[in-house]
């Protein structure tokens, strides 16, 4: 069902709405300002953004994963898959850009709140929460007549003026922290032992009975939708699932759906995923896998028990994704049941690369510290049989994070493609491209806000409450979604990122990247993503001209967005913690790979007397 | 966040699987009360070996070295016994199996009444060695490697069990009280382990049942007479629960029925008795498991009732070449 009105008509209605506002008819303004048939706001599409926390590029079946995601795949089959979609390298910066449409160094997440560097403190743009200089997508959609709902992880501020209810969400059930238990309010450190939740703007003292994050978030959203059904207003739902972020907490019935399937090891699973990606058309034939991280062993050299233990982590991760898919399916089924599915735009993606860092080791600290004691009480269910239970903390490590990001290099927190490139599905009435098609245009999470504002007929003001509002940095997808262009960007448009001191610029097929050692070289590296999406070959030495040109783009980005490189970084001592970096030449050294020599049968003999 | 050891540190967990090897607290049991301790029939990694050492101090009106538990009314026996053995686990048709041999030894003394005469007797030495075979028939397949052990959960497991005692123990046909029994006997049983709840060390709960039938040959030289014993039905039940990863406890119940003895055509009483016990188990380290327990018959007031009570301590040393080799490589 096509519900987007012609732009000229929308513009006319917007003008009328502004005039009414000017006349002081505030009560009517919101609804009349809606462009898509002011008298019948319900004809505007509902919008559902489904965000998977740390969901990897190749995890969904429709992107080559062996993980069973029939409900997300159904959205892919009815919509479009995008293979060149970028988020940020970590979660709160991505979320801040998604909800503000503004660069993270401007909107308050110039660094994650947890890692703000000394030289960034008290600097505008580095507040650690979504600052009040930016407007938010739900705020503008609400102003234009949408119901605005949020469930799941917020991670953009905890103070009363920073929570979802204060930033435009009419109804919410939100985890304000960046992660935590899926079963209760247990958080990670002695200093912050309790996760903070809000429901409809009130801080919760306890969680509902039978709470399990993914299930409860879905239950709540369905109740929000039902509560306002029939009033003729469309809704915007931000479904910021905590899953599949670690800890991999999972109901028992979801833990054993892949027993033994990952014992084959990460290399084999990556190769299988790559083959399916090529077969599906997600990646071009000839695409190579990125290097296996040098500190990750060749799995075929590992003992069966080691592979089983490590494989079990991936089994749990797969269960997390499948459980999330199940609850997405519940939402889809409900929308179909109430007749809203056909009029709903779905946008599905992961917020950054898959998580390869061992968070609990970082959080729990050393014996004798208060965090270690806290973890001993709250997070010490370490036996594999307990994985998934309350009190267990399982992440899947760099080897499986690379699998989730097949074929790309590295993972969350880094500027390699494995840190910032993610799978994207868009479906629903805004999409006029062939169902199930795949698009390779360069996209960015900042594009979502202008796209949805345009669909909803909402304006993005230059001035709000007397203050200049930062410009949106994204580009609307609507012409692309209608099939009029293949990408919202040209080869001259650039994208840029910075977090923890890692930085990158992409323009056309070229990417310039600077990363802390030893993941990077501590200097600029240059890659051609068209021929080398796995970023195996650094062309900086061969193309100094291109480096200079892209460094100039980087410098402009820094100036425009007040990028302050951090004086301290979580990666500053990483080189001292990891073994020296070496190439991942397959089969080296032969000593540990060569099989037992078996002589020809006809030359075998017992010793002579 | 990262370590120079890389992401493989977690493989240490595989060692935990080994603890299972040692939880063969098992070989412990004893024939006193003809009752195996809780957790005796847990399956474990194939290729593991264990040497049990069991000490018991028993008092009652029956000879604890005789699983028939022939009651001697008015008798008051005191026995100190030990059992040493060797057990080996292996896979048979992809099922978990175990073969073991147990050798009882010790001394017993007390008053015995035979044909109206009371004697003060004592005996010491080695008893009848017993061979035991068991194989799982319902439940998970054999744990042939650590990966299998890692994933093992018993759920509802049932085994076939066969015991056979060899009548070569110390025997004196001049007195009824002996360490050896001078007859063939054995047992057929169906050990059941029923997992209740999670299979996480520290949180495991099981209900374990062992219905079994003891079968006895004749002793044709029982103080010059012939001793016959009917088959005896025995049901052992244990409700076990982990207290921590290393400490567990068990409430033990045993029911004996049948086993009517006949001496030269004169029939004795059938057994119909209950025994109740408590056991604490402690995993000292990867190799060594300790259990301490006490058992006593309940409905034992009548002269013909079985009366027994005793303390038991078991030490089981278990090992597996894989683990021992790993330990050597690590210099532990």
Tab-separated table of C-alpha atoms in Angstrom, chain B:
chain	number	residue	atom	x	y	z
B	1	UNK	CA	40.241	-7.614	27.906
B	2	UNK	CA	42.807	-9.604	26.050
B	3	UNK	CA	45.598	-11.800	27.274
B	4	UNK	CA	48.709	-13.084	25.663
B	5	UNK	CA	47.331	-16.531	26.185
B	6	UNK	CA	44.633	-15.643	23.702
B	7	UNK	CA	41.050	-16.706	23.819
B	8	UNK	CA	41.781	-20.291	24.726
B	9	UNK	CA	41.926	-19.809	28.458
B	10	UNK	CA	38.418	-20.998	28.754
B	11	UNK	CA	39.525	-24.425	27.734
B	12	UNK	CA	40.446	-24.892	31.326
B	13	UNK	CA	36.848	-25.774	31.668
B	14	UNK	CA	37.509	-28.986	29.980
B	15	UNK	CA	39.381	-29.972	33.097
B	16	UNK	CA	36.249	-29.627	35.075
B	17	UNK	CA	34.795	-32.409	33.092
B	18	UNK	CA	37.353	-34.518	34.768
B	19	UNK	CA	35.946	-33.940	38.121
B	20	UNK	CA	33.255	-36.191	36.888
B	21	UNK	CA	35.762	-38.933	36.635
B	22	UNK	CA	36.397	-38.708	40.270
B	23	UNK	CA	32.904	-38.468	41.359
B	24	UNK	CA	32.952	-42.158	40.993
B	25	UNK	CA	32.611	-42.005	44.670
B	26	UNK	CA	31.283	-45.020	43.797
B	27	UNK	CA	33.268	-47.904	43.906
B	28	UNK	CA	32.772	-47.247	47.374
B	29	UNK	CA	30.001	-49.144	48.444
B	30	UNK	CA	29.853	-51.727	50.303
B	31	UNK	CA	28.096	-54.683	50.910
B	32	UNK	CA	27.172	-53.678	54.317
B	33	UNK	CA	23.490	-53.105	53.976
B	34	UNK	CA	24.158	-54.360	50.480
B	35	UNK	CA	23.801	-50.782	49.407
B	36	UNK	CA	25.841	-48.748	46.989
B	37	UNK	CA	26.316	-45.103	47.861
B	38	UNK	CA	24.645	-42.289	46.023
B	39	UNK	CA	26.207	-41.161	42.766
B	40	UNK	CA	27.847	-44.516	42.331
B	41	UNK	CA	26.270	-45.105	38.954
B	42	UNK	CA	26.914	-41.746	37.379
B	43	UNK	CA	28.412	-42.146	33.945
B	44	UNK	CA	31.763	-40.637	33.335
B	45	UNK	CA	34.468	-40.276	30.733
B	46	UNK	CA	35.451	-43.451	28.951
B	47	UNK	CA	38.975	-44.602	29.616
B	48	UNK	CA	39.053	-43.407	33.211
B	49	UNK	CA	40.341	-45.565	36.023
B	50	UNK	CA	39.586	-45.468	39.710
B	51	UNK	CA	40.826	-47.148	42.826
B	52	UNK	CA	38.434	-47.084	45.732
B	53	UNK	CA	39.343	-47.544	49.322
B	54	UNK	CA	36.435	-48.020	51.677
B	55	UNK	CA	36.416	-48.258	55.415
B	56	UNK	CA	33.427	-49.291	57.448
B	57	UNK	CA	32.620	-49.840	61.045
B	58	UNK	CA	29.449	-51.852	61.372
B	59	UNK	CA	27.358	-53.202	64.183
B	60	UNK	CA	24.293	-55.469	63.919
B	61	UNK	CA	22.733	-58.868	63.896
B	62	UNK	CA	23.934	-59.952	60.497
B	63	UNK	CA	27.203	-60.541	58.811
B	64	UNK	CA	27.958	-57.453	56.697
B	65	UNK	CA	30.233	-59.516	54.477
B	66	UNK	CA	27.192	-61.525	53.397
B	67	UNK	CA	24.860	-59.569	51.097
B	68	UNK	CA	22.056	-61.991	51.902
B	69	UNK	CA	21.881	-60.372	55.307
B	70	UNK	CA	20.790	-63.492	57.038
B	71	UNK	CA	19.572	-62.326	60.381
B	72	UNK	CA	20.878	-64.034	63.460
B	73	UNK	CA	18.408	-63.122	66.183
B	74	UNK	CA	20.086	-61.932	69.268
B	75	UNK	CA	23.443	-61.718	67.648
B	76	UNK	CA	25.690	-58.751	68.135
B	77	UNK	CA	28.377	-58.499	65.539
B	78	UNK	CA	30.989	-55.868	65.210
B	79	UNK	CA	32.867	-55.634	61.993
B	80	UNK	CA	35.647	-53.510	60.651
B	81	UNK	CA	35.951	-53.925	56.986
B	82	UNK	CA	37.731	-52.415	54.082
B	83	UNK	CA	37.179	-52.804	50.401
B	84	UNK	CA	39.772	-52.079	47.787
B	85	UNK	CA	39.168	-52.311	44.102
B	86	UNK	CA	39.798	-51.144	40.627
B	87	UNK	CA	37.340	-49.858	38.074
B	88	UNK	CA	37.646	-48.895	34.459
B	89	UNK	CA	35.160	-47.071	32.282
B	90	UNK	CA	34.865	-47.752	28.581
B	91	UNK	CA	32.484	-47.392	25.664
B	92	UNK	CA	30.584	-50.427	24.455
B	93	UNK	CA	28.395	-50.029	21.383
B	94	UNK	CA	28.636	-46.290	21.972
B	95	UNK	CA	27.172	-46.748	25.436
B	96	UNK	CA	28.888	-45.958	28.676
B	97	UNK	CA	30.106	-49.072	30.459
B	98	UNK	CA	32.149	-49.960	33.494
B	99	UNK	CA	33.984	-53.013	34.690
B	100	UNK	CA	35.184	-53.294	38.259
B	101	UNK	CA	36.566	-55.717	40.730
B	102	UNK	CA	36.172	-55.266	44.450
B	103	UNK	CA	37.934	-57.138	47.175
B	104	UNK	CA	36.580	-57.010	50.714
B	105	UNK	CA	38.764	-57.595	53.715
B	106	UNK	CA	38.585	-57.087	57.413
B	107	UNK	CA	37.538	-58.676	60.620
B	108	UNK	CA	34.347	-59.488	62.367
B	109	UNK	CA	33.513	-60.811	65.804
B	110	UNK	CA	30.467	-61.396	67.955
B	111	UNK	CA	28.035	-63.818	69.433
B	112	UNK	CA	26.327	-66.263	67.128
B	113	UNK	CA	23.503	-68.612	67.944
B	114	UNK	CA	23.169	-71.740	65.838
B	115	UNK	CA	20.698	-74.495	66.685
B	116	UNK	CA	20.193	-73.089	70.158
B	117	UNK	CA	23.858	-72.752	70.980
B	118	UNK	CA	25.619	-69.458	71.345
B	119	UNK	CA	29.191	-69.036	70.271
B	120	UNK	CA	31.563	-66.187	70.408
B	121	UNK	CA	33.231	-66.169	67.065
B	122	UNK	CA	35.540	-64.062	65.024
B	123	UNK	CA	36.898	-64.117	61.543
B	124	UNK	CA	39.367	-62.091	59.548
B	125	UNK	CA	41.012	-62.066	56.200
B	126	UNK	CA	39.991	-61.490	52.597
B	127	UNK	CA	36.390	-61.921	51.477
B	128	UNK	CA	34.904	-62.983	48.159
B	129	UNK	CA	36.034	-60.740	45.342
B	130	UNK	CA	33.214	-59.396	43.251
B	131	UNK	CA	33.210	-58.584	39.567
B	132	UNK	CA	30.832	-55.916	38.403
B	133	UNK	CA	29.766	-54.926	34.906
B	134	UNK	CA	27.365	-52.175	33.967
B	135	UNK	CA	26.237	-50.617	30.733
B	136	UNK	CA	23.952	-47.709	30.075
B	137	UNK	CA	20.914	-48.506	27.928
B	138	UNK	CA	18.782	-45.366	28.280
B	139	UNK	CA	20.378	-41.958	28.361
B	140	UNK	CA	23.130	-40.077	26.596
B	141	UNK	CA	25.748	-41.980	24.596
B	142	UNK	CA	29.169	-42.769	25.994
B	143	UNK	CA	31.454	-39.886	26.832
B	144	UNK	CA	34.285	-40.866	24.578
B	145	UNK	CA	36.145	-37.588	24.805
B	146	UNK	CA	36.131	-34.408	26.796
B	147	UNK	CA	33.775	-32.777	24.345
B	148	UNK	CA	31.210	-35.464	25.102
B	149	UNK	CA	31.834	-35.052	28.813
B	150	UNK	CA	31.360	-31.317	28.494
B	151	UNK	CA	27.915	-31.786	26.999
B	152	UNK	CA	26.864	-34.707	29.159
B	153	UNK	CA	23.696	-34.469	31.182
B	154	UNK	CA	22.136	-37.675	32.444
B	155	UNK	CA	18.531	-36.654	32.084
B	156	UNK	CA	16.879	-39.990	32.726
B	157	UNK	CA	19.546	-42.678	32.537
B	158	UNK	CA	19.118	-46.376	33.086
B	159	UNK	CA	21.786	-49.060	33.187
B	160	UNK	CA	21.962	-52.780	33.207
B	161	UNK	CA	24.036	-54.060	36.083
B	162	UNK	CA	25.449	-57.477	36.822
B	163	UNK	CA	27.574	-58.523	39.791
B	164	UNK	CA	29.172	-61.863	40.416
B	165	UNK	CA	31.033	-62.844	43.576
B	166	UNK	CA	33.717	-65.499	43.390
B	167	UNK	CA	33.628	-67.894	46.386
B	168	UNK	CA	37.329	-67.798	47.148
B	169	UNK	CA	37.330	-65.705	50.288
B	170	UNK	CA	38.470	-66.853	53.716
B	171	UNK	CA	36.086	-69.525	54.895
B	172	UNK	CA	36.028	-71.789	57.930
B	173	UNK	CA	33.383	-74.489	57.781
B	174	UNK	CA	33.610	-74.971	61.523
B	175	UNK	CA	31.804	-71.712	62.233
B	176	UNK	CA	28.915	-69.813	60.732
B	177	UNK	CA	30.617	-66.437	60.868
B	178	UNK	CA	32.926	-65.961	57.923
B	179	UNK	CA	34.411	-63.374	55.680
B	180	UNK	CA	34.030	-65.519	52.563
B	181	UNK	CA	30.641	-67.036	51.844
B	182	UNK	CA	31.610	-70.324	50.214
B	183	UNK	CA	28.971	-70.026	47.522
B	184	UNK	CA	28.376	-68.247	44.259
B	185	UNK	CA	26.152	-65.235	44.392
B	186	UNK	CA	25.470	-62.160	42.388
B	187	UNK	CA	23.084	-59.434	41.502
B	188	UNK	CA	21.094	-58.138	38.549
B	189	UNK	CA	19.993	-54.527	38.737
B	190	UNK	CA	18.743	-51.487	36.862
B	191	UNK	CA	20.469	-48.390	38.232
B	192	UNK	CA	18.556	-45.230	37.417
B	193	UNK	CA	19.850	-41.680	37.615
B	194	UNK	CA	17.188	-39.056	37.189
B	195	UNK	CA	18.410	-35.505	36.820
B	196	UNK	CA	16.192	-32.952	38.555
B	197	UNK	CA	16.964	-29.430	37.374
B	198	UNK	CA	20.179	-28.023	35.953
B	199	UNK	CA	23.340	-30.053	35.535
B	200	UNK	CA	25.612	-27.368	36.844
B	201	UNK	CA	28.199	-28.300	39.466
B	202	UNK	CA	26.989	-26.721	42.649
B	203	UNK	CA	23.343	-27.021	41.654
B	204	UNK	CA	22.841	-30.631	40.650
B	205	UNK	CA	19.991	-32.614	42.136
B	206	UNK	CA	19.287	-36.245	41.382
B	207	UNK	CA	16.912	-38.957	42.344
B	208	UNK	CA	18.662	-42.271	42.036
B	209	UNK	CA	17.056	-45.670	42.216
B	210	UNK	CA	18.477	-49.110	42.079
B	211	UNK	CA	16.017	-51.948	41.924
B	212	UNK	CA	17.981	-55.192	42.044
B	213	UNK	CA	17.675	-58.881	42.691
B	214	UNK	CA	20.351	-60.805	44.565
B	215	UNK	CA	20.660	-64.456	43.634
B	216	UNK	CA	22.463	-66.955	45.819
B	217	UNK	CA	23.856	-70.386	45.249
B	218	UNK	CA	23.911	-72.976	48.013
B	219	UNK	CA	26.593	-73.230	50.628
B	220	UNK	CA	26.808	-76.977	51.092
B	221	UNK	CA	29.295	-76.756	53.875
B	222	UNK	CA	27.733	-74.332	56.327
B	223	UNK	CA	28.930	-75.763	59.617
B	224	UNK	CA	28.298	-79.133	58.066
B	225	UNK	CA	24.866	-78.154	56.846
B	226	UNK	CA	23.406	-76.740	53.659
B	227	UNK	CA	22.497	-73.105	53.478
B	228	UNK	CA	20.026	-72.046	50.839
B	229	UNK	CA	18.816	-68.501	50.326
B	230	UNK	CA	15.891	-67.302	48.249
B	231	UNK	CA	16.392	-64.407	45.918
B	232	UNK	CA	16.369	-61.066	47.676
B	233	UNK	CA	14.854	-57.962	46.194
B	234	UNK	CA	16.526	-54.694	47.058
B	235	UNK	CA	15.568	-51.147	46.247
B	236	UNK	CA	18.046	-48.390	46.941
B	237	UNK	CA	16.930	-44.774	46.664
B	238	UNK	CA	18.991	-41.622	46.993
B	239	UNK	CA	17.999	-38.017	46.834
B	240	UNK	CA	21.230	-36.152	46.223
B	241	UNK	CA	21.966	-32.486	46.053
B	242	UNK	CA	25.052	-30.365	45.501
B	243	UNK	CA	25.754	-27.858	48.224
B	244	UNK	CA	28.708	-26.331	46.416
B	245	UNK	CA	30.712	-27.374	43.394
B	246	UNK	CA	32.694	-29.695	45.630
B	247	UNK	CA	30.322	-30.692	48.409
B	248	UNK	CA	27.183	-32.735	48.077
B	249	UNK	CA	24.867	-34.647	50.299
B	250	UNK	CA	22.452	-37.496	49.997
B	251	UNK	CA	19.480	-38.888	51.811
B	252	UNK	CA	19.651	-42.648	51.381
B	253	UNK	CA	16.939	-45.232	51.704
B	254	UNK	CA	17.158	-48.976	51.209
B	255	UNK	CA	14.442	-51.600	51.253
B	256	UNK	CA	15.183	-55.307	51.513
B	257	UNK	CA	12.610	-57.910	50.799
B	258	UNK	CA	12.830	-61.678	50.533
B	259	UNK	CA	16.084	-63.523	50.970
B	260	UNK	CA	14.544	-66.218	53.114
B	261	UNK	CA	17.315	-68.513	54.320
B	262	UNK	CA	16.922	-72.255	54.767
B	263	UNK	CA	19.414	-74.337	56.729
B	264	UNK	CA	19.033	-78.044	56.240
B	265	UNK	CA	15.358	-77.529	55.393
B	266	UNK	CA	14.643	-75.243	58.354
B	267	UNK	CA	13.337	-71.950	57.034
B	268	UNK	CA	14.233	-68.612	58.534
B	269	UNK	CA	12.452	-65.302	58.234
B	270	UNK	CA	11.986	-63.301	55.082
B	271	UNK	CA	13.538	-59.884	55.147
B	272	UNK	CA	11.283	-56.874	54.924
B	273	UNK	CA	13.327	-54.041	56.265
B	274	UNK	CA	14.112	-50.412	55.656
B	275	UNK	CA	17.441	-48.723	56.049
B	276	UNK	CA	18.010	-44.988	56.209
B	277	UNK	CA	21.254	-43.136	55.732
B	278	UNK	CA	22.935	-39.823	55.173
B	279	UNK	CA	25.999	-39.246	53.048
B	280	UNK	CA	28.238	-36.261	52.521
B	281	UNK	CA	30.567	-36.207	49.567
B	282	UNK	CA	33.484	-33.892	48.988
B	283	UNK	CA	35.614	-33.604	45.882
B	284	UNK	CA	39.037	-32.949	47.361
B	285	UNK	CA	40.725	-32.367	44.043
B	286	UNK	CA	40.553	-33.570	40.469
B	287	UNK	CA	41.756	-36.986	41.510
B	288	UNK	CA	40.416	-37.566	44.949
B	289	UNK	CA	36.885	-37.910	46.207
B	290	UNK	CA	35.797	-38.410	49.810
B	291	UNK	CA	32.458	-39.527	51.195
B	292	UNK	CA	31.359	-39.927	54.773
B	293	UNK	CA	28.143	-41.619	55.688
B	294	UNK	CA	26.033	-43.250	58.317
B	295	UNK	CA	23.288	-45.831	57.791
B	296	UNK	CA	20.921	-47.637	60.060
B	297	UNK	CA	17.998	-49.996	59.720
B	298	UNK	CA	14.677	-48.565	60.833
B	299	UNK	CA	12.000	-51.132	61.620
B	300	UNK	CA	14.347	-53.340	63.547
B	301	UNK	CA	12.766	-53.868	66.961
B	302	UNK	CA	11.600	-57.461	66.542
B	303	UNK	CA	14.179	-60.181	67.174
B	304	UNK	CA	13.979	-61.400	63.571
B	305	UNK	CA	14.396	-57.974	62.063
B	306	UNK	CA	17.525	-56.924	60.358
B	307	UNK	CA	19.520	-54.665	62.630
B	308	UNK	CA	22.532	-52.869	61.319
B	309	UNK	CA	24.131	-49.529	61.596
B	310	UNK	CA	27.475	-48.310	60.503
B	311	UNK	CA	29.777	-45.507	59.593
B	312	UNK	CA	31.489	-45.472	56.272
B	313	UNK	CA	34.320	-43.435	54.820
B	314	UNK	CA	35.399	-43.797	51.234
B	315	UNK	CA	38.306	-42.431	49.329
B	316	UNK	CA	38.319	-42.875	45.594
B	317	UNK	CA	41.323	-41.971	43.541
B	318	UNK	CA	40.492	-41.545	39.866
B	319	UNK	CA	42.608	-40.691	36.875
B	320	UNK	CA	42.596	-40.442	33.145
B	321	UNK	CA	45.740	-40.494	30.971
B	322	UNK	CA	44.614	-37.359	29.169
B	323	UNK	CA	44.422	-35.364	32.315
B	324	UNK	CA	47.563	-36.709	33.838
B	325	UNK	CA	49.447	-35.914	30.647
B	326	UNK	CA	48.033	-32.407	30.517
B	327	UNK	CA	49.094	-31.863	34.066
B	328	UNK	CA	52.639	-33.007	33.355
B	329	UNK	CA	52.891	-30.674	30.389
B	330	UNK	CA	51.753	-27.787	32.519
B	331	UNK	CA	54.226	-28.673	35.219
B	332	UNK	CA	51.512	-29.027	37.818
